[in-house]
Each structure stands twice: as C-alpha cells, then as structure tokens.
Amino acid sequence: MKINIRIALTTAALAAVSYLPAQEVGKALTLDEAIAVTLTDNPAMKAAAYEERAAQQQRRAAIGLRMPQINLTGAYAYLGKDIGFDLNGLKTPVKDLTGKILGSGLISPELIPSIQGLLNPMMNADWFLTLQDQSLGFVGGEVTMPIWLGGKINAANRAARLQERSATEQGNQTRNALISELVERYFGLALATQVVAVREQVVEGVRHHLEDARKLEKNGMIAQSELLYVEFKMAEAERELANARLQRETISSALSNTLGRENDWQPLTAMFLIGDIEELAYYQDMAEARNPMLSQVSLTRQLAEENVRAQRSAFLPQVVAMGGGMFYNYQVAGFVPRWAVGVGVNFKIFDGLNREYKYSAAKQTASRVGALQNKASQDISVLVEKLYNQMLNYRNQITSIEASLNFAEEYLRMKNAAFREGMASASDLIDAELNLAGVRTERLQAAYNFDLLLAQLLEAAGISDEFPAYARRMDARVILFDQK
C-alpha cells in the first residue's frame, strides 16, 4: 500500500510539473511551444493587434457619417444698444396737429384742459420702441442629418472596411514573418548546439590523441614535430569549440528576443528533412490566394478605386436636413421663433478646377496601383520558385553529404586501426577526425538551410502556420550529428 501511495504521489507531481510554464519548468521547449509563446508575447504581434483594433474603430467611426449630428449650443451677447424704432421725431408734428385740433373749435372749451392733461405725459415720454434688449442669451440644440452627399459617405464606409481588412492582412504578414524568424533562430540554436557537440567530440578525440602523442614522443617513437602538430590541432579545436559556444549564446539571446521571454533555451524539436514535397505549382497557387502582401496590394487598389468615387462625389449636389430650437432664453425678443427645421442644398459650380485635378489624380493613382499589383504577383511567383528550388538543392546536397559522411567515418576507422598498428601517423588520424567533424557540420548546416528555406517558402505562400505539420509528417527525417 505504501508503494502504491508513493507511486501515485510521484505521478501527481510529474503531472503538475508538466503543466507549468516553460520558464518555471526549465529552458527546454518544443517548436510548437515556441510558436505559441512567440505569437502571444512578441511585441510585434501585440503591435499588430493594436493596429487591427484601431482599424476596427475607424470603420465604426465611418458608420457614424450616416447618423444625425446633434449639438447643444449656448450663447450670451451684450449689444452696443437696444434694437428698436426711434419715434421721437414724430413728437413735433403730433404736437402741432393736436394744437390745431384743439384750437379749431371742434372740441368744447371745458374739455381742452382735460385733454391737454392727458397729452402732456405722452409728449414728455421717450418715443423709442424697443424690439430687442441689448443683453440677451439662450441655450438650444441643433440636429443635422445628411441625406445625399454624392456618394461620399458610401465611399468612406467601403474604404474603412477595406482598411480594416488591410490591417488584418498586415497582422497575418507579421505573424508569418515571425514564424520564419522563429524557425531561423530556433533551429539556428539547435544547429549551434549540435555544432558545439561536434566540436566537443573533436576536442575530446584530439585530447586523447595528444596524450598518446606525448607518450610516444617521450619514448622516442615519433618526432617532436608530430607532437607539435597535434598540439596545434588541439589549440585550434579548442578555439573552434569556444567560438561555437559563443555563437550558441548569441543565437540563444536572439531566440529570447523573438519569443519575448528571457531564458537559456534548449530546443527539443530537431532539424528535419522532408522526402516528399508538393509540386511548385501548389505553393504558387497558395501564394496567389493567401500571400498577405498580395492581399494588401489588392486592397490598396480597391482603396484607390474608392478614392476615385469619393472625388467624383464633389461634382454632385449635397443635400442635408437640419433643425434646431431654443430650450431656454434670456431677454430674447418674443418675435424670434423658438424652433426651425429645413433642408439645405449645396451645389458647387466652380472652384478653380480643384475638383477636376483631384479626380484626375485619383484615377492615375488607381492605374498605378493596378500596375504594381501585377508586378507584385509576378515577383511573389518568382520568389516562390527561387525558394522552392533552393530548398530542393539543399535536400539533394544532404544525399551527397551523407555519402561523404560514410566515407569519412570509414576513413577514420581505417586510420585509427592503422595508427594502432603503427602504420599511420597521429597527424593523419587527427586530419581524419577533423574531416569527419567537418562533414557532420556540413550536413547539419544543409539541414538547417532546408528548414529555413521551407519556412520562408511557406511564408511566401501565406501558410506559415503549417510549418509544424511538416515536422510531424511521416516522411520527416530527423537530422542529428550522431545519427544518419
């Protein structure tokens, strides 16, 4: 029972460790994990996400062009004087006319004092009729609703949708480029690690030969020059090992930069070689359909066409409905209306040929982008063909390199046997050892170049996400320095 409990606890602990993040468990990670980390933590992906969200907000802002605009306004004014009619100039004629009427005898003398008593205050008063006080203010609102702007609103909304799609394609391009960059640095670190292992093996072998050479030179069985040659090769092997380790550290830092996390990474997915590759036409067709750059060029051409429509709208009339009213007023004249609605039409007759030139420039831009689209499509097709042929070239190189590897291994074995029998010198044995190391390194480099070109080919085809699936194919063959 105690043994079962111990096994259960151990199993639970291992399961818990397996679900910890890579930084907490250690530095080892697979290619799939590296891609997931890169697409999550790399600043370029975050920047692309911000750009896509900005384009979404711009599209939503364009929808608002169809909506009414409602404004709340308020104002206060102090005029230089009251607005009204000054009738004081009529006092004299009225006074003369009144005197004539009173003196004509038509009115009874007893009533004249009473009438004059009524007229005197009126004649002494100020005959200025105020229509608007010099101090006034109001709070109100206004509504403007576009009815027809010559198609400018429709063009703006279509352009905003195209820009949103362009931002999405830009994000896809960033994503594909990051996967290629990750493959370059991830397998670059795998290559550097393998090269370090090869150099360590060389140093260990040369050190063993150096020890034998010192014993043989001490016993007078080999010349001192033979010993000096072995010591020279030992120093050279140690220098190359140190350089390989420095290279590994540099690539590890570059990989951390791509991943967006700092650590001493150790790739678990080895470099591989694919035996069965799709035809060139497959990747060219995929590039034509899914390459983000070609999609962006196509969207740019459509944007240019929408700009032509927007410039053409300047030749058409613009119709707008409007209305407004006052919610509160201070000393505003009563004859001023408190609300108003209406429709406005604006039709530009002449503006110095500004519209004509802008419309012509927009059409020329659309033609230019169309020509660039055709060239971009041809350039991508040529790029795909170039990457495809280079990738196959490295795959073919590995076949010949492996033949050289078989010869180098057999040659080393023969020289080692001859050395034990005294039929070969230490320098011959060391040269055979270094030759084998060089062939192994060349084979690793060819495998790295194959994987890098495959990643770049998939990037050009717009299907970088499929790279891990290639590593899991049935015909995928792992390439390691100590395995065939």
Coordinates of C-alpha atoms in Angstrom, one line a residue:
M1 CA 0.0 0.0 0.0
K2 CA 2.8 2.4 0.8
I3 CA 4.5 1.7 -2.5
N4 CA 1.2 2.5 -4.4
I5 CA 0.8 5.8 -2.5
R6 CA 4.4 6.8 -3.3
I7 CA 3.8 6.0 -7.0
A8 CA 0.6 8.0 -7.0
L9 CA 2.3 11.0 -5.4
T10 CA 5.2 10.8 -7.8
T11 CA 2.8 10.6 -10.8
A12 CA 0.8 13.6 -9.5
A13 CA 4.0 15.6 -9.0
L14 CA 5.2 14.9 -12.6
A15 CA 1.8 15.8 -14.0
A16 CA 1.8 19.1 -12.1
V17 CA 5.3 19.9 -13.4
S18 CA 4.3 19.1 -17.0
Y19 CA 1.6 21.8 -16.8
L20 CA 3.9 24.5 -15.5
P21 CA 5.0 27.3 -17.9
A22 CA 8.3 26.8 -19.7
Q23 CA 10.1 29.5 -17.7
E24 CA 9.3 27.8 -14.5
V25 CA 10.0 24.2 -15.5
G26 CA 13.2 24.9 -17.4
K27 CA 14.7 26.1 -20.6
A28 CA 13.6 23.2 -22.9
L29 CA 10.7 23.8 -25.3
T30 CA 9.4 22.3 -28.5
L31 CA 8.8 24.1 -31.7
D32 CA 5.0 24.1 -31.2
E33 CA 5.5 25.7 -27.8
A34 CA 7.9 28.2 -29.2
I35 CA 5.4 29.3 -31.9
A36 CA 2.7 29.6 -29.2
V37 CA 4.9 31.8 -27.0
T38 CA 6.0 33.9 -29.9
L39 CA 2.5 34.6 -31.2
T40 CA 1.5 35.6 -27.6
D41 CA 4.4 37.5 -26.2
N42 CA 6.3 39.0 -29.1
P43 CA 5.8 42.8 -29.2
A44 CA 5.3 42.8 -32.9
M45 CA 2.2 40.7 -32.5
K46 CA 0.9 43.0 -29.8
A47 CA 1.5 46.0 -32.1
A48 CA -0.3 44.3 -34.9
A49 CA -3.3 43.6 -32.6
Y50 CA -3.4 47.3 -31.7
E51 CA -3.3 48.2 -35.3
E52 CA -6.2 45.9 -36.1
R53 CA -8.3 47.3 -33.2
A54 CA -7.6 50.8 -34.4
A55 CA -8.8 49.9 -37.9
Q56 CA -12.0 48.4 -36.4
Q57 CA -12.7 51.7 -34.5
Q58 CA -12.1 53.7 -37.7
R59 CA -14.6 51.5 -39.5
R60 CA -17.2 52.1 -36.7
A61 CA -16.4 55.8 -36.9
A62 CA -17.2 55.8 -40.6
I63 CA -20.6 54.3 -39.8
G64 CA -21.3 57.5 -37.8
L65 CA -21.2 59.5 -41.0
R66 CA -24.7 58.2 -41.8
M67 CA -26.1 59.2 -38.4
P68 CA -27.6 62.6 -37.5
Q69 CA -25.3 65.0 -35.6
I70 CA -26.9 66.6 -32.5
N71 CA -25.2 69.6 -30.9
L72 CA -26.1 71.5 -27.8
T73 CA -25.3 75.2 -28.1
G74 CA -25.5 78.2 -25.8
A75 CA -24.6 81.9 -26.2
Y76 CA -24.7 85.2 -24.4
A77 CA -24.4 88.6 -26.0
Y78 CA -24.3 92.2 -24.9
L79 CA -25.2 94.6 -27.8
G80 CA -24.0 98.1 -28.2
K81 CA -27.6 99.4 -27.7
D82 CA -31.1 98.2 -27.8
I83 CA -32.6 97.3 -31.1
G84 CA -35.8 99.1 -31.9
F85 CA -37.6 102.1 -33.6
D86 CA -37.0 105.7 -32.5
L87 CA -40.3 107.7 -33.0
N88 CA -39.2 110.8 -31.1
G89 CA -39.0 112.7 -34.4
L90 CA -42.8 112.4 -34.7
K91 CA -43.5 114.4 -31.5
T92 CA -43.4 117.8 -33.1
P93 CA -45.8 117.0 -35.9
V94 CA -48.2 115.3 -33.5
K95 CA -48.0 118.3 -31.1
D96 CA -48.7 120.7 -33.9
L97 CA -51.6 118.6 -35.2
T98 CA -53.0 118.4 -31.6
G99 CA -52.8 122.2 -31.2
K100 CA -54.7 122.8 -34.4
I101 CA -57.4 120.4 -33.5
L102 CA -57.8 121.9 -30.0
G103 CA -57.9 125.4 -31.5
S104 CA -60.3 124.7 -34.3
G105 CA -63.4 125.0 -32.0
L106 CA -64.5 121.4 -32.7
I107 CA -63.8 120.5 -29.1
S108 CA -65.7 122.0 -26.2
P109 CA -63.5 124.5 -24.2
E110 CA -64.4 122.8 -21.0
L111 CA -62.7 119.5 -22.3
I112 CA -59.5 121.1 -23.6
P113 CA -57.7 121.2 -20.1
S114 CA -58.5 117.6 -19.5
I115 CA -57.3 116.6 -23.0
Q116 CA -54.1 118.6 -22.5
G117 CA -53.5 116.9 -19.2
L118 CA -53.7 113.5 -20.9
L119 CA -51.4 114.5 -23.8
N120 CA -48.6 116.2 -21.8
P121 CA -47.3 113.0 -20.2
M122 CA -47.3 111.3 -23.6
M123 CA -45.5 114.1 -25.3
N124 CA -42.9 114.2 -22.5
A125 CA -42.2 110.4 -22.7
D126 CA -39.5 108.7 -24.7
W127 CA -40.9 107.6 -28.0
F128 CA -38.3 104.7 -28.6
L129 CA -39.9 101.3 -29.3
T130 CA -37.5 98.5 -28.1
L131 CA -37.7 95.3 -30.0
Q132 CA -34.6 93.6 -28.5
D133 CA -32.8 94.4 -25.3
Q134 CA -29.1 94.9 -25.6
S135 CA -28.4 92.0 -23.2
L136 CA -29.6 88.5 -24.3
G137 CA -28.7 84.8 -24.1
F138 CA -30.1 81.4 -25.0
V139 CA -29.5 77.7 -24.7
G140 CA -30.6 75.4 -27.6
G141 CA -29.8 72.5 -29.8
E142 CA -29.4 71.7 -33.4
V143 CA -29.7 68.5 -35.5
T144 CA -28.1 67.9 -38.9
M145 CA -28.9 64.8 -41.0
P146 CA -27.1 64.1 -44.3
I147 CA -29.5 63.0 -47.0
W148 CA -27.3 62.8 -50.0
L149 CA -23.6 63.8 -50.3
G150 CA -22.9 62.5 -53.8
G151 CA -21.9 59.0 -52.6
K152 CA -19.1 60.3 -50.4
I153 CA -20.5 58.5 -47.3
N154 CA -20.8 55.2 -49.0
A155 CA -17.2 55.5 -50.3
A156 CA -15.9 56.4 -46.9
N157 CA -17.6 53.3 -45.3
R158 CA -16.3 51.0 -48.0
A159 CA -12.8 52.5 -47.6
A160 CA -12.9 51.9 -43.8
R161 CA -13.9 48.3 -44.3
L162 CA -11.0 47.8 -46.8
Q163 CA -8.6 49.4 -44.3
E164 CA -9.8 47.0 -41.6
R165 CA -9.1 44.1 -43.9
S166 CA -5.7 45.6 -44.8
A167 CA -4.8 45.8 -41.1
T168 CA -5.8 42.1 -40.7
E169 CA -3.6 41.1 -43.6
Q170 CA -0.8 43.2 -42.2
G171 CA -1.2 41.2 -38.9
N172 CA -1.1 37.9 -40.9
Q173 CA 2.1 39.1 -42.7
T174 CA 3.7 39.9 -39.3
R175 CA 2.6 36.5 -38.0
N176 CA 4.1 34.7 -40.9
A177 CA 7.3 36.7 -40.7
L178 CA 7.6 36.0 -37.0
I179 CA 7.3 32.2 -37.6
S180 CA 10.0 32.4 -40.2
E181 CA 12.2 34.4 -37.8
L182 CA 11.4 31.9 -35.1
V183 CA 12.4 28.9 -37.3
E184 CA 15.6 30.7 -38.2
R185 CA 16.6 31.3 -34.6
Y186 CA 15.1 28.1 -33.0
F187 CA 16.8 25.8 -35.5
G188 CA 19.8 28.1 -35.5
L189 CA 20.1 27.4 -31.8
A190 CA 19.6 23.7 -32.5
L191 CA 22.3 23.8 -35.2
A192 CA 24.6 25.7 -32.8
T193 CA 24.0 23.2 -30.1
Q194 CA 24.8 20.3 -32.4
V195 CA 27.9 22.1 -33.7
V196 CA 29.0 22.5 -30.1
A197 CA 28.5 18.8 -29.5
V198 CA 30.6 18.1 -32.7
R199 CA 33.3 20.4 -31.5
E200 CA 33.3 18.9 -28.0
Q201 CA 33.7 15.5 -29.6
V202 CA 36.6 16.7 -31.7
V203 CA 38.3 18.3 -28.7
E204 CA 37.9 15.1 -26.7
G205 CA 39.3 13.0 -29.6
V206 CA 42.2 15.3 -30.2
R207 CA 42.9 15.4 -26.4
H208 CA 43.1 11.7 -26.4
H209 CA 45.4 11.7 -29.4
L210 CA 47.6 14.4 -27.8
E211 CA 48.0 12.2 -24.7
D212 CA 49.1 9.3 -26.9
A213 CA 51.4 11.5 -28.9
R214 CA 53.1 12.8 -25.8
K215 CA 53.7 9.3 -24.6
L216 CA 55.0 8.2 -28.0
E217 CA 57.3 11.3 -28.2
K218 CA 58.6 10.6 -24.7
N219 CA 59.5 7.1 -25.7
G220 CA 61.1 8.4 -28.9
M221 CA 58.6 6.7 -31.2
I222 CA 57.5 9.9 -33.0
A223 CA 59.3 13.1 -33.9
Q224 CA 58.7 16.3 -31.9
S225 CA 57.2 17.9 -35.0
E226 CA 54.5 15.3 -34.9
L227 CA 53.7 16.3 -31.3
L228 CA 53.8 20.0 -32.2
Y229 CA 51.3 19.4 -35.0
V230 CA 48.9 17.6 -32.6
E231 CA 49.2 20.4 -30.0
F232 CA 48.5 22.9 -32.8
K233 CA 45.3 21.0 -33.8
M234 CA 44.4 20.8 -30.1
A235 CA 44.6 24.6 -29.7
E236 CA 42.6 25.0 -33.0
A237 CA 39.9 22.6 -31.9
E238 CA 39.5 24.4 -28.5
R239 CA 39.3 27.7 -30.3
E240 CA 36.6 26.5 -32.6
L241 CA 34.7 25.0 -29.6
A242 CA 34.9 28.4 -27.8
N243 CA 33.6 30.1 -31.0
A244 CA 30.8 27.6 -31.3
R245 CA 29.7 28.2 -27.7
L246 CA 29.7 32.0 -28.2
Q247 CA 27.7 31.5 -31.3
R248 CA 25.2 29.4 -29.4
E249 CA 24.9 32.1 -26.7
T250 CA 24.3 34.8 -29.3
I251 CA 21.6 32.8 -31.1
S252 CA 20.0 32.0 -27.7
S253 CA 19.7 35.7 -27.0
A254 CA 18.2 36.3 -30.4
L255 CA 15.7 33.5 -29.8
S256 CA 14.7 35.1 -26.5
N257 CA 14.1 38.3 -28.3
T258 CA 11.8 36.5 -30.8
L259 CA 10.0 34.7 -28.0
G260 CA 9.5 37.8 -25.9
R261 CA 10.9 35.9 -22.8
E262 CA 14.4 35.7 -21.4
N263 CA 15.8 32.3 -20.7
D264 CA 18.6 29.9 -21.6
W265 CA 16.5 28.0 -24.2
Q266 CA 17.1 24.4 -25.3
P267 CA 15.3 23.3 -28.4
L268 CA 13.6 19.9 -28.2
T269 CA 12.5 19.7 -31.8
A270 CA 15.4 18.6 -34.0
M271 CA 16.1 19.8 -37.6
F272 CA 14.4 17.6 -40.2
L273 CA 14.3 16.7 -43.8
I274 CA 11.2 16.1 -45.9
G275 CA 11.3 13.4 -48.5
D276 CA 8.1 14.1 -50.4
I277 CA 7.4 17.8 -51.2
E278 CA 4.4 19.2 -53.0
E279 CA 4.9 20.5 -56.6
L280 CA 6.0 24.0 -57.2
A281 CA 2.6 24.9 -58.7
Y282 CA 0.9 24.1 -55.3
Y283 CA 2.9 26.8 -53.5
Q284 CA 2.5 29.3 -56.3
D285 CA -1.3 28.8 -56.2
M286 CA -1.3 29.2 -52.4
A287 CA 0.8 32.4 -52.7
E288 CA -1.6 33.8 -55.2
A289 CA -4.6 33.2 -52.9
R290 CA -3.1 33.7 -49.4
N291 CA 0.0 35.8 -49.5
P292 CA -0.7 38.7 -47.2
M293 CA 1.3 41.2 -49.2
L294 CA -0.6 40.4 -52.4
S295 CA -3.8 40.7 -50.5
Q296 CA -2.7 44.1 -49.2
V297 CA -1.8 45.3 -52.7
S298 CA -5.2 44.2 -53.9
L299 CA -6.9 46.1 -51.0
T300 CA -4.8 49.1 -51.8
R301 CA -6.1 49.0 -55.4
Q302 CA -9.6 48.8 -54.1
L303 CA -8.9 51.8 -51.8
A304 CA -7.7 53.8 -54.8
E305 CA -10.9 53.0 -56.6
E306 CA -12.9 54.2 -53.6
N307 CA -10.9 57.4 -53.6
V308 CA -11.9 57.9 -57.3
R309 CA -15.6 57.6 -56.3
A310 CA -15.1 59.9 -53.3
Q311 CA -13.5 62.6 -55.6
R312 CA -16.3 62.1 -58.1
S313 CA -18.9 62.9 -55.4
A314 CA -17.5 66.5 -55.4
F315 CA -19.3 67.1 -58.8
L316 CA -22.7 66.2 -57.3
P317 CA -25.0 68.2 -55.1
Q318 CA -25.1 67.7 -51.4
V319 CA -28.4 67.6 -49.5
V320 CA -28.7 68.0 -45.8
A321 CA -31.7 68.2 -43.4
M322 CA -31.4 70.4 -40.4
G323 CA -33.3 71.6 -37.4
G324 CA -32.9 73.5 -34.2
G325 CA -34.6 75.1 -31.2
M326 CA -34.1 77.0 -28.0
F327 CA -34.7 75.3 -24.7
Y328 CA -34.1 78.5 -22.6
N329 CA -33.7 82.1 -23.5
Y330 CA -32.8 85.3 -21.6
Q331 CA -34.4 88.6 -22.8
V332 CA -34.7 87.3 -26.4
A333 CA -37.4 89.1 -28.3
G334 CA -40.7 87.4 -28.5
F335 CA -41.0 87.7 -32.2
V336 CA -37.9 85.5 -32.7
P337 CA -39.1 81.9 -33.5
R338 CA -38.1 79.3 -30.9
W339 CA -37.6 76.4 -33.4
A340 CA -36.9 75.9 -37.1
V341 CA -36.5 72.9 -39.5
G342 CA -35.4 72.9 -43.1
V343 CA -33.4 71.3 -45.9
G344 CA -30.2 72.7 -47.4
V345 CA -28.8 72.0 -50.8
N346 CA -25.2 72.9 -51.8
F347 CA -24.0 72.5 -55.4
K348 CA -20.6 73.8 -56.3
I349 CA -20.4 75.4 -59.7
F350 CA -16.7 76.3 -60.0
D351 CA -13.7 76.0 -57.6
G352 CA -10.8 76.8 -59.8
L353 CA -10.6 73.3 -61.4
N354 CA -9.6 71.9 -58.0
R355 CA -12.2 69.0 -58.3
E356 CA -11.1 68.1 -61.8
Y357 CA -7.5 67.8 -60.9
K358 CA -8.1 65.8 -57.8
Y359 CA -10.4 63.4 -59.7
S360 CA -7.8 63.0 -62.4
A361 CA -5.0 62.4 -59.8
A362 CA -7.2 59.7 -58.1
K363 CA -7.7 57.9 -61.4
Q364 CA -3.9 58.0 -62.1
T365 CA -3.2 56.6 -58.6
A366 CA -5.7 53.7 -59.2
S367 CA -4.0 52.9 -62.5
R368 CA -0.6 53.0 -60.8
V369 CA -1.6 50.6 -58.0
G370 CA -3.1 48.2 -60.6
A371 CA 0.2 48.1 -62.4
L372 CA 2.0 47.5 -59.2
Q373 CA -0.4 44.7 -58.3
N374 CA 0.5 42.8 -61.5
K375 CA 4.2 43.2 -60.8
A376 CA 3.9 42.1 -57.2
S377 CA 2.1 39.0 -58.2
Q378 CA 4.9 38.1 -60.7
D379 CA 7.6 38.9 -58.0
I380 CA 6.0 36.6 -55.5
S381 CA 5.7 33.8 -58.0
V382 CA 9.4 34.2 -58.9
L383 CA 10.3 34.3 -55.2
V384 CA 8.4 31.1 -54.5
E385 CA 10.1 29.3 -57.4
K386 CA 13.5 30.5 -56.1
L387 CA 12.9 29.3 -52.6
Y388 CA 11.5 26.0 -53.8
N389 CA 14.5 25.3 -56.0
Q390 CA 17.0 26.3 -53.3
M391 CA 15.2 24.0 -50.8
L392 CA 15.4 21.1 -53.1
N393 CA 19.0 21.8 -53.8
Y394 CA 19.9 21.5 -50.1
R395 CA 17.9 18.3 -49.9
N396 CA 19.9 16.9 -52.8
Q397 CA 23.1 18.1 -51.1
I398 CA 22.3 16.1 -48.0
T399 CA 22.2 12.9 -50.1
S400 CA 25.8 13.6 -51.4
I401 CA 26.9 14.8 -48.0
E402 CA 25.7 11.5 -46.4
A403 CA 27.8 9.6 -48.9
S404 CA 30.8 11.7 -47.9
L405 CA 29.9 11.0 -44.3
N406 CA 30.0 7.3 -44.8
F407 CA 33.4 7.6 -46.4
A408 CA 34.7 9.9 -43.6
E409 CA 33.6 7.5 -40.9
E410 CA 35.2 4.6 -42.7
Y411 CA 38.3 6.6 -43.4
L412 CA 38.6 7.5 -39.7
R413 CA 38.1 3.9 -38.7
M414 CA 40.9 2.8 -41.1
K415 CA 43.3 5.5 -39.9
N416 CA 42.5 4.6 -36.3
A417 CA 43.3 0.9 -36.9
A418 CA 46.5 1.9 -38.9
F419 CA 47.6 4.1 -36.1
R420 CA 47.3 1.4 -33.5
E421 CA 49.4 -0.8 -35.8
G422 CA 52.0 2.0 -36.3
M423 CA 51.1 2.3 -40.0
A424 CA 49.7 5.8 -39.7
S425 CA 50.9 9.0 -38.0
A426 CA 48.9 11.0 -35.4
S427 CA 48.5 13.8 -37.8
D428 CA 46.8 11.5 -40.3
L429 CA 44.5 10.4 -37.6
I430 CA 43.7 13.9 -36.5
D431 CA 43.1 15.0 -40.0
A432 CA 40.6 12.1 -40.4
E433 CA 38.9 13.2 -37.2
L434 CA 38.6 16.8 -38.3
N435 CA 37.4 15.7 -41.7
L436 CA 34.6 13.7 -40.2
A437 CA 33.6 16.7 -38.0
G438 CA 33.6 19.0 -41.0
V439 CA 31.3 16.6 -42.9
R440 CA 28.9 16.3 -39.9
T441 CA 28.8 20.1 -39.6
E442 CA 28.2 20.5 -43.3
R443 CA 25.3 18.0 -43.1
L444 CA 23.8 19.9 -40.1
Q445 CA 24.1 23.2 -42.0
A446 CA 22.4 21.8 -45.1
A447 CA 19.5 20.5 -42.9
Y448 CA 19.3 23.9 -41.3
N449 CA 19.2 25.7 -44.6
F450 CA 16.5 23.3 -45.8
D451 CA 14.3 24.0 -42.8
L452 CA 14.9 27.8 -43.1
L453 CA 14.0 27.8 -46.8
L454 CA 10.9 25.7 -46.1
A455 CA 9.8 28.3 -43.5
Q456 CA 10.4 31.1 -46.0
L457 CA 8.6 29.2 -48.7
L458 CA 5.6 28.7 -46.5
E459 CA 5.7 32.4 -45.6
A460 CA 5.7 33.4 -49.3
A461 CA 2.8 31.0 -49.8
G462 CA 0.9 32.6 -46.9
I463 CA 0.7 29.3 -44.9
S464 CA 3.4 29.6 -42.3
D465 CA 1.1 28.1 -39.7
E466 CA 1.6 24.7 -41.4
F467 CA 5.3 24.5 -40.7
P468 CA 4.9 22.4 -37.5
A469 CA 2.8 19.9 -39.5
Y470 CA 5.7 19.4 -41.9
A471 CA 7.9 18.4 -38.9
R472 CA 5.3 15.8 -37.9
R473 CA 4.9 14.2 -41.4
M474 CA 5.5 10.5 -41.7
D475 CA 8.4 11.1 -44.2
A476 CA 10.1 13.7 -42.0
R477 CA 13.6 12.5 -41.1
V478 CA 15.4 14.0 -38.0
I479 CA 18.9 15.2 -38.7
L480 CA 21.4 14.9 -35.8
F481 CA 25.2 14.9 -35.9
D482 CA 25.5 11.4 -34.5
Q483 CA 22.6 9.8 -36.4
K484 CA 22.0 9.0 -40.1

